[in-house]
Coordinates of C-alpha atoms and ligand atoms in Angstrom, one line a residue:
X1 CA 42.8 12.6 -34.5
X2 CA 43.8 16.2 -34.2
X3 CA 39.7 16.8 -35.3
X4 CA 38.3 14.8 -32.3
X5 CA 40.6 16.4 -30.2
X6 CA 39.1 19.9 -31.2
X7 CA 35.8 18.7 -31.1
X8 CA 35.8 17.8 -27.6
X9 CA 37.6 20.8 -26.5
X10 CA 34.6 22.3 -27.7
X11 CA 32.2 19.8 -26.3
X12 CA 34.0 20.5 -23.1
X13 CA 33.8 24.6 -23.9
X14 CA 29.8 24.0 -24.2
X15 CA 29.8 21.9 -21.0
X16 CA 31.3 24.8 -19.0
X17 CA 28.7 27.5 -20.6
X18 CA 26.2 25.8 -18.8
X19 CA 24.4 24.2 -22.1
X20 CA 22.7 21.4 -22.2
X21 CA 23.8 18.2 -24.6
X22 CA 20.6 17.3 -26.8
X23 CA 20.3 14.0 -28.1
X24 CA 21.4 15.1 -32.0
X25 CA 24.4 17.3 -30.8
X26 CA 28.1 15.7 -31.1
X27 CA 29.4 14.3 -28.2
X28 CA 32.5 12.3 -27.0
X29 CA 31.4 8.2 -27.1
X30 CA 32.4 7.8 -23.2
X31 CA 30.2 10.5 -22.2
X32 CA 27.4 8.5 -24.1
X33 CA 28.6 5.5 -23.0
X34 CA 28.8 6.8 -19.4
X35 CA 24.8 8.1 -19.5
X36 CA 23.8 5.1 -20.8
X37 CA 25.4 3.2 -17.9
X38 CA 24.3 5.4 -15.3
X39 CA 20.7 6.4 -16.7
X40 CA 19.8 2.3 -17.0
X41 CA 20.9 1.5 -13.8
X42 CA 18.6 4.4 -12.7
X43 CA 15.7 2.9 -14.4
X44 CA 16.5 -0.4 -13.3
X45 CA 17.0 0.6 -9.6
X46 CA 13.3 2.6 -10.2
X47 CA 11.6 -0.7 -11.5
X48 CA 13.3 -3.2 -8.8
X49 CA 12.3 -0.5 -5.8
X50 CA 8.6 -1.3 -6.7
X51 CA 9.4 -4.9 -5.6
X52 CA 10.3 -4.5 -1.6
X53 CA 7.2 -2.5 -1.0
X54 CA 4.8 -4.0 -3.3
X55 CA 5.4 -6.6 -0.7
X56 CA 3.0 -4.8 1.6
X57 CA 0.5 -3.4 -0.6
X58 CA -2.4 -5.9 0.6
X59 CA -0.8 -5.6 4.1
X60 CA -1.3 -2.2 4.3
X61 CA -2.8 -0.9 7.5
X62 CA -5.5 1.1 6.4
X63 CA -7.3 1.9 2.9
X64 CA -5.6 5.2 3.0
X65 CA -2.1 4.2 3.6
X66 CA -2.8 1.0 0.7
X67 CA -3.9 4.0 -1.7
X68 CA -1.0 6.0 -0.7
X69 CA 1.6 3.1 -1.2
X70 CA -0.1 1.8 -4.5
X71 CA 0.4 5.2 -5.8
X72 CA 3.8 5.5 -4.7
X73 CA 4.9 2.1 -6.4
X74 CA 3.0 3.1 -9.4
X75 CA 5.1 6.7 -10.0
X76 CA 8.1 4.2 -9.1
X77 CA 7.2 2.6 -12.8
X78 CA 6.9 5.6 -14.2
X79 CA 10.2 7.1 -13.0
X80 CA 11.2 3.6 -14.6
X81 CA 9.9 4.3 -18.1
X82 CA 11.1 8.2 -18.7
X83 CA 14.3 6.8 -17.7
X84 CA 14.5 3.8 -20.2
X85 CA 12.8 6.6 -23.0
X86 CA 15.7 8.7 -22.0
X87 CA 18.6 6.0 -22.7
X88 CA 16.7 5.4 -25.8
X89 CA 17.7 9.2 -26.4
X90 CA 21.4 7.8 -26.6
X91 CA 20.9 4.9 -28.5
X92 CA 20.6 2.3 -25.8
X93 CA 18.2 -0.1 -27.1
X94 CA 15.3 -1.2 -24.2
X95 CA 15.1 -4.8 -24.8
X96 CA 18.9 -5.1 -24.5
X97 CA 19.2 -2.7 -21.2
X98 CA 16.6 -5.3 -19.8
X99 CA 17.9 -8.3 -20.6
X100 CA 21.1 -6.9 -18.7
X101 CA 19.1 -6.6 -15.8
X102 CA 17.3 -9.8 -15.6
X103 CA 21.0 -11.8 -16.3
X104 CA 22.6 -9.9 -13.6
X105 CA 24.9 -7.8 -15.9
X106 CA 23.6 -4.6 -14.8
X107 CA 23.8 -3.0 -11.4
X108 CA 21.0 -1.2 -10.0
X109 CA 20.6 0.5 -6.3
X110 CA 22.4 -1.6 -3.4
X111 CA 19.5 -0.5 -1.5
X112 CA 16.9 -2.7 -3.0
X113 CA 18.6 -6.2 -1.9
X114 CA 17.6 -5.6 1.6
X115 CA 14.4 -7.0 3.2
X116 CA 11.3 -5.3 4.1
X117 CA 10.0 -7.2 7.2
X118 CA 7.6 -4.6 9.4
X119 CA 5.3 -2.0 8.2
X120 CA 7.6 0.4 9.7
X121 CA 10.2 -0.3 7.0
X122 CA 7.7 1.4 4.3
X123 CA 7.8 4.7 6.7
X124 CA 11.9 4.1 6.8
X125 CA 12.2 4.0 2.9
X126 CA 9.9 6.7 2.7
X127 CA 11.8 8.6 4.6
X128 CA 15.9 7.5 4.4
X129 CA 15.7 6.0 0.7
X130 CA 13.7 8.5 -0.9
X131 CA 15.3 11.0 0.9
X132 CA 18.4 9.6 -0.4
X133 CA 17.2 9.5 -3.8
X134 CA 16.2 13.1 -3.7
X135 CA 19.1 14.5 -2.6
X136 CA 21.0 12.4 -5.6
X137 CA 18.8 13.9 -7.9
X138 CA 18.1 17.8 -7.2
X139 CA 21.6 17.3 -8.3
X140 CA 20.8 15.5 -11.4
X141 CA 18.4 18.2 -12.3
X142 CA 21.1 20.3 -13.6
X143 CA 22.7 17.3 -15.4
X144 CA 24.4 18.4 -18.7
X145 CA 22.4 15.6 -20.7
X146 CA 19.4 17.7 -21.2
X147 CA 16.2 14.3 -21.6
X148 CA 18.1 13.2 -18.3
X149 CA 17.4 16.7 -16.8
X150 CA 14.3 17.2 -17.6
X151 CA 13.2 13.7 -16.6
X152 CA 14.5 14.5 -13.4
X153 CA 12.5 17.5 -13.0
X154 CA 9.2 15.4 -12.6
X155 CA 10.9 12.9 -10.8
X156 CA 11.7 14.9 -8.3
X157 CA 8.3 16.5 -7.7
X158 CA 7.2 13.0 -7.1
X159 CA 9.7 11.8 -4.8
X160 CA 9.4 14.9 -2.5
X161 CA 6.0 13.0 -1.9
X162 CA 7.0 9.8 -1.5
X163 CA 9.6 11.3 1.5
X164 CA 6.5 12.8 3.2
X165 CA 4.7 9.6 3.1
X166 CA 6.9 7.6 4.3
X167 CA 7.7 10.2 7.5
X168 CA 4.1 10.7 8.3
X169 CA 4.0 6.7 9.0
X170 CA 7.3 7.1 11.1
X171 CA 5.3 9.7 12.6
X172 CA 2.7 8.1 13.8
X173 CA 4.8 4.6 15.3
X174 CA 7.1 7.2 16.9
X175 CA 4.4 9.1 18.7
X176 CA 2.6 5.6 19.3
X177 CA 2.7 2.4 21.8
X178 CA 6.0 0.6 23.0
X179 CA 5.3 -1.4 20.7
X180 CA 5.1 1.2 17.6
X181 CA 7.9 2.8 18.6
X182 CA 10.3 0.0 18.7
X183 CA 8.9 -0.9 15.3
X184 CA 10.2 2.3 14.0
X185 CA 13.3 1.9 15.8
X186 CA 14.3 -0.9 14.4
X187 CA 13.7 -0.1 10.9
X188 CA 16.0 2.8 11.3
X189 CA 18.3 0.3 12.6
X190 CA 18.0 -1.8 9.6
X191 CA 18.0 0.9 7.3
X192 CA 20.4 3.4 8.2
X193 CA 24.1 2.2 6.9
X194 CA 22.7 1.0 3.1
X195 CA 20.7 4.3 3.1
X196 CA 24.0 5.8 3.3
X197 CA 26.0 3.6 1.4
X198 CA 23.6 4.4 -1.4
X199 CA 25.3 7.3 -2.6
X200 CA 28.3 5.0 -3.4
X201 CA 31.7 4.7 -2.8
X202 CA 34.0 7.6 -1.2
X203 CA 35.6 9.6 -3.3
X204 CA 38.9 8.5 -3.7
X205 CA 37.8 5.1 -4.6
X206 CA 35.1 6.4 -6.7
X207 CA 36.5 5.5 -10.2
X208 CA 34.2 7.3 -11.9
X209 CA 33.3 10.8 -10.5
X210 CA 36.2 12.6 -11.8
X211 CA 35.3 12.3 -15.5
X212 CA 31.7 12.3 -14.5
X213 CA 32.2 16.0 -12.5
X214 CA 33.9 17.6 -15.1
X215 CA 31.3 16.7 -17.9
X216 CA 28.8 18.2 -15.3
X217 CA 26.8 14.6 -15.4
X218 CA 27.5 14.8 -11.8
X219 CA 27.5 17.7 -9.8
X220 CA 28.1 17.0 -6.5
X221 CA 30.2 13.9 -5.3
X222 CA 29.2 10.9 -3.3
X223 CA 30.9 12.0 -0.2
X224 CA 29.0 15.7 -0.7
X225 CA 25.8 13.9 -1.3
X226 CA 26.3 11.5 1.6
X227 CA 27.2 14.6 4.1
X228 CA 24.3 17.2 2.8
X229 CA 21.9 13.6 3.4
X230 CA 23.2 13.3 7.0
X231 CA 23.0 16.8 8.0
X232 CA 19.4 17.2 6.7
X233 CA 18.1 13.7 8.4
X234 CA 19.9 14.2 12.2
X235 CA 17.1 16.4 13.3
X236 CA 14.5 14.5 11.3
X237 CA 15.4 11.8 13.6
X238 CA 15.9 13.9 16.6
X239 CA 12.2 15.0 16.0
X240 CA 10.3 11.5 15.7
X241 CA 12.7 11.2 19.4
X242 CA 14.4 7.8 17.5
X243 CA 18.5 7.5 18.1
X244 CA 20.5 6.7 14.4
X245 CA 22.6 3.8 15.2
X246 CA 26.0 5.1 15.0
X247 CA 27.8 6.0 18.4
X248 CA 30.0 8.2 16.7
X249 CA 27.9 10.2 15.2
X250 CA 28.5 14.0 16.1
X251 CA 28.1 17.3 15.4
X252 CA 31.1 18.8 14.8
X253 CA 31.5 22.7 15.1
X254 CA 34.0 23.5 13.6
X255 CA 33.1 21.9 10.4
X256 CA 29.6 22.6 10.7
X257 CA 28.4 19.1 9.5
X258 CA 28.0 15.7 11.6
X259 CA 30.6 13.6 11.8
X260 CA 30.3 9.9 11.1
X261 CA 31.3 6.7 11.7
X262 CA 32.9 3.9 9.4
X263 CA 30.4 2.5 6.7
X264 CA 31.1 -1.0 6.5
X265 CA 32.6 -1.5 2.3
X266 CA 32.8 -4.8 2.8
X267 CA 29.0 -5.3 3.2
X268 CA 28.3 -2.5 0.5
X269 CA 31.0 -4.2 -2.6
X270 CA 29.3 -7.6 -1.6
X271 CA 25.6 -6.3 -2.2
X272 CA 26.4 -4.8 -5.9
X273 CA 28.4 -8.1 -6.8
X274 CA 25.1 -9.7 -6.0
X275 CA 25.7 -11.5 -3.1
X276 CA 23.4 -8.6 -0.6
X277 CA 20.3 -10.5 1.5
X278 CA 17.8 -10.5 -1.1
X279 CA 19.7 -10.2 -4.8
X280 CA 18.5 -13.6 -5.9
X281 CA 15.0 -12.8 -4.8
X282 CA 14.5 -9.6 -6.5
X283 CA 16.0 -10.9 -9.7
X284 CA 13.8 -14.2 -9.8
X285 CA 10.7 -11.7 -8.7
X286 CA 11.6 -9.3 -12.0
X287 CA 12.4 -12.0 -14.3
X288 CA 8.9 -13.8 -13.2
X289 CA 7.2 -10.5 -13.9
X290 CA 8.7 -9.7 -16.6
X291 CA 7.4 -13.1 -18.3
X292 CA 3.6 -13.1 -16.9
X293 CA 3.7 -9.6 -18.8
X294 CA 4.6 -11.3 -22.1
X295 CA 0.8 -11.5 -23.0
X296 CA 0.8 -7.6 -22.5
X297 CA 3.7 -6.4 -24.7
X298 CA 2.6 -9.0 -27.6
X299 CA -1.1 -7.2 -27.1
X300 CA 0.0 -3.7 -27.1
X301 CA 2.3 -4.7 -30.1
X302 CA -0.3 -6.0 -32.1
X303 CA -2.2 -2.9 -31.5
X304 CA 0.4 -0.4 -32.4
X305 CA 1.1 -2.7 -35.4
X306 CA -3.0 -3.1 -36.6
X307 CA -2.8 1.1 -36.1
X308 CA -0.2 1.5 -38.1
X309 CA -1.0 -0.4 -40.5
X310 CA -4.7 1.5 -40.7
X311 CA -2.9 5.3 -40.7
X312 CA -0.8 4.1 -43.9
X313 CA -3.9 2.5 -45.6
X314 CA -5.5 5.7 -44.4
X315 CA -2.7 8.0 -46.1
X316 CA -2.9 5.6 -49.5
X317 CA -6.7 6.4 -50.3
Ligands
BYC401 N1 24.3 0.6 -5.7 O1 32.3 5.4 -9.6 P1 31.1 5.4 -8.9 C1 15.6 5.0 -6.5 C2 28.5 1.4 -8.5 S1 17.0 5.6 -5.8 C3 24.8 -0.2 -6.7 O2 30.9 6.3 -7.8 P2 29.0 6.7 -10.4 C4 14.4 4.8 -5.8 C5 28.5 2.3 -9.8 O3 27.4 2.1 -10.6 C6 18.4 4.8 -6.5 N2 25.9 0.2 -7.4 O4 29.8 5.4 -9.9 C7 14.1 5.2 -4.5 C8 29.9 1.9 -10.3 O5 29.7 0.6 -11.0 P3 30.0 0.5 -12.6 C9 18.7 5.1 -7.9 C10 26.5 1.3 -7.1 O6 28.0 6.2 -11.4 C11 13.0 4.9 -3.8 C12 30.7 1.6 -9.1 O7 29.8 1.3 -8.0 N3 19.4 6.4 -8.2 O8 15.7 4.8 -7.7 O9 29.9 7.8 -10.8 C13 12.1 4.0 -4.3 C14 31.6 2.7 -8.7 O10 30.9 3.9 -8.3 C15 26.0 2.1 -6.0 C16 20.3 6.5 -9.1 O11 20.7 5.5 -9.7 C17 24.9 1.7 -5.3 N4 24.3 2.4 -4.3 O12 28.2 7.1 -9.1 C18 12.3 3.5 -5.6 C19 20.9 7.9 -9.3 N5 26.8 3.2 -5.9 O13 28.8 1.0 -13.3 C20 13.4 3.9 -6.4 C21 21.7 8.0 -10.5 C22 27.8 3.1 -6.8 O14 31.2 1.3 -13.0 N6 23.1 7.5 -10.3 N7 27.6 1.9 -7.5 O15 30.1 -1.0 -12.8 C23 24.1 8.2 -9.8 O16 23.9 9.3 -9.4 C24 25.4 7.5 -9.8 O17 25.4 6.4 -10.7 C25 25.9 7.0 -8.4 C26 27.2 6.3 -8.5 C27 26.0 8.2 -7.4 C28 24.8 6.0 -7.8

């Protein structure tokens, strides 16, 4: 007892240094338990955010802006797997973490149970979702859980591209016909409040940032995220000459942030306990992919398995 009690005094000591945790080093079992939670539901939230958009792959409007998308959806997979390797890092095993998904155990980004209707609404995840999602994890880069970190790193690269992709196409409906430009207004309807509710609940009723803060898995806290998000997108908005629907949105001077209105909890606790527009549908979509991949996993198993099998025969003679 009065060992464990040292030890994480000087798990916390290392923490504070500024040292990252490696995989092998000692660490307290809710700080592994508490990566493993939030690193899945990243991976998960990665993989189910290729579903709304895939939606409009052979919708696209143009062979560039199908390239561009397939791409984007594509890195979206691979963002899925470092993360899943990087839980593996902790012990999590894969098939488990997925099977959590596909019963509905495990949570993954509000923001993916909404639909995606218009074209415009790729140019509004683009630009509000990813932009979301970056500023969550520049933060994350400096995470103390060092495969976490540097998965991030090359996450983030990617992302900063999948922002710009998704502006240029607000660009262009913004600066086009009536038409066009109510398109892209009404996606930023439609998208604004679960862009913001994606950094999660307040503070105070965050249950667990606190721990999460002082074991620097988090360093900044939903509220900070949510406010930095706001202040950076304003102008982006004010730019493409589209209003965000909140009236009480406001810069405030003495603060020298926007103010903003009320999100709407109700709506936000309702979507991550599974009842949000589209839950069922994204589940049914994974678990349907999930099996028509079967024949892929048993192929690349045999192969890994025939290989193996040839190195050791290989090493015998
Ligand atoms: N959706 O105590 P809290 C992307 C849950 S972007 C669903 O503050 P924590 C992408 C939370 O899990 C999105 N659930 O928790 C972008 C907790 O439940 P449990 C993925 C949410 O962990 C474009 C409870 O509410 N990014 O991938 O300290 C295209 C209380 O919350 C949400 C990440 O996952 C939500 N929005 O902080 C494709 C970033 N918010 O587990 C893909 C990594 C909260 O106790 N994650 N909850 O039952 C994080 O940074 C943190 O986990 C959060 C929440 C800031 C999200």
């Amino acid at each position: 007892m009065g060992e464990s009690h040292s030890l994480e005094e000087r798990f916390q000591a290392y923490v504070d240094a500024e040292n990252k945790i490696e995989p092998k080093d000692w660490m307290p079992e809710r700080y592994r338990k508490t990566l493993i939670r939030q690193i899945s539901q990243h991976a998960h939230s990665e993989v189910v955010g290729m579903l709304p958009e895939s939606n409009w792959i052979t919708r696209a409007p143009s062979l560039r802006s199908k390239l561009i998308l397939l791409a984007k959806v594509q890195d979206e997979a691979g963002h899925g797997l470092y993360l899943y390797s990087a839980a593996e890092t902790l012990g999590a095993d894969r098939k488990d973490m997925i099977d959590d998904l596909h019963t509905g155990k495990a949570k993954y980004s509000s923001i993916f149970n909404y639909p995606t209707i218009s074209w415009a609404d790729m140019g509004a995840i683009g630009w509000l979702v990813d932009g979301a999602a970056i500023a969550n994890q520049v933060m994350l880069c400096r995470t103390s859980y060092g495969p976490y970190s540097r998965a991030m790193v090359r996450i983030c690269k990617e992302e900063s591209f999948h922002q710009r992709q998704g502006y240029e196409i607000m660009m262009r409906l913004a600066k086009g016909t009536p038409e066009q430009i109510a398109m892209a207004q009404d996606a930023l309807n439609r998208w604004w409040w679960p862009s913001i509710m994606m950094f999660g609940p307040r503070d105070e009723d965050s249950p667990n940032s606190a721990q999460s803060m002082k074991w620097k898995i988090k360093r900044k806290s939903n509220d900070e995220l949510r406010q930095e998000f706001i202040d950076k997108t304003v102008p982006q908005a004010e730019f493409l000459g589209l209003t965000i629907p909140d009236p009480d949105l406001k810069w405030n001077e003495e603060t020298g942030h926007y103010d903003f209105g009320e999100i709407n909890w109700d709506e936000f606790y309702q979507v991550i306990k599974g009842n949000g527009p589209c839950n069922k549908q994204r589940l049914d979509d994974r678990r349907n992919a999930h099996e028509a991949g079967e024949w892929v996993r048993e192929a690349a198993n045999a192969y890994a398995e025939k290989e193996a099998q040839r190195r050791k025969e290989g090493n015998a003679a």
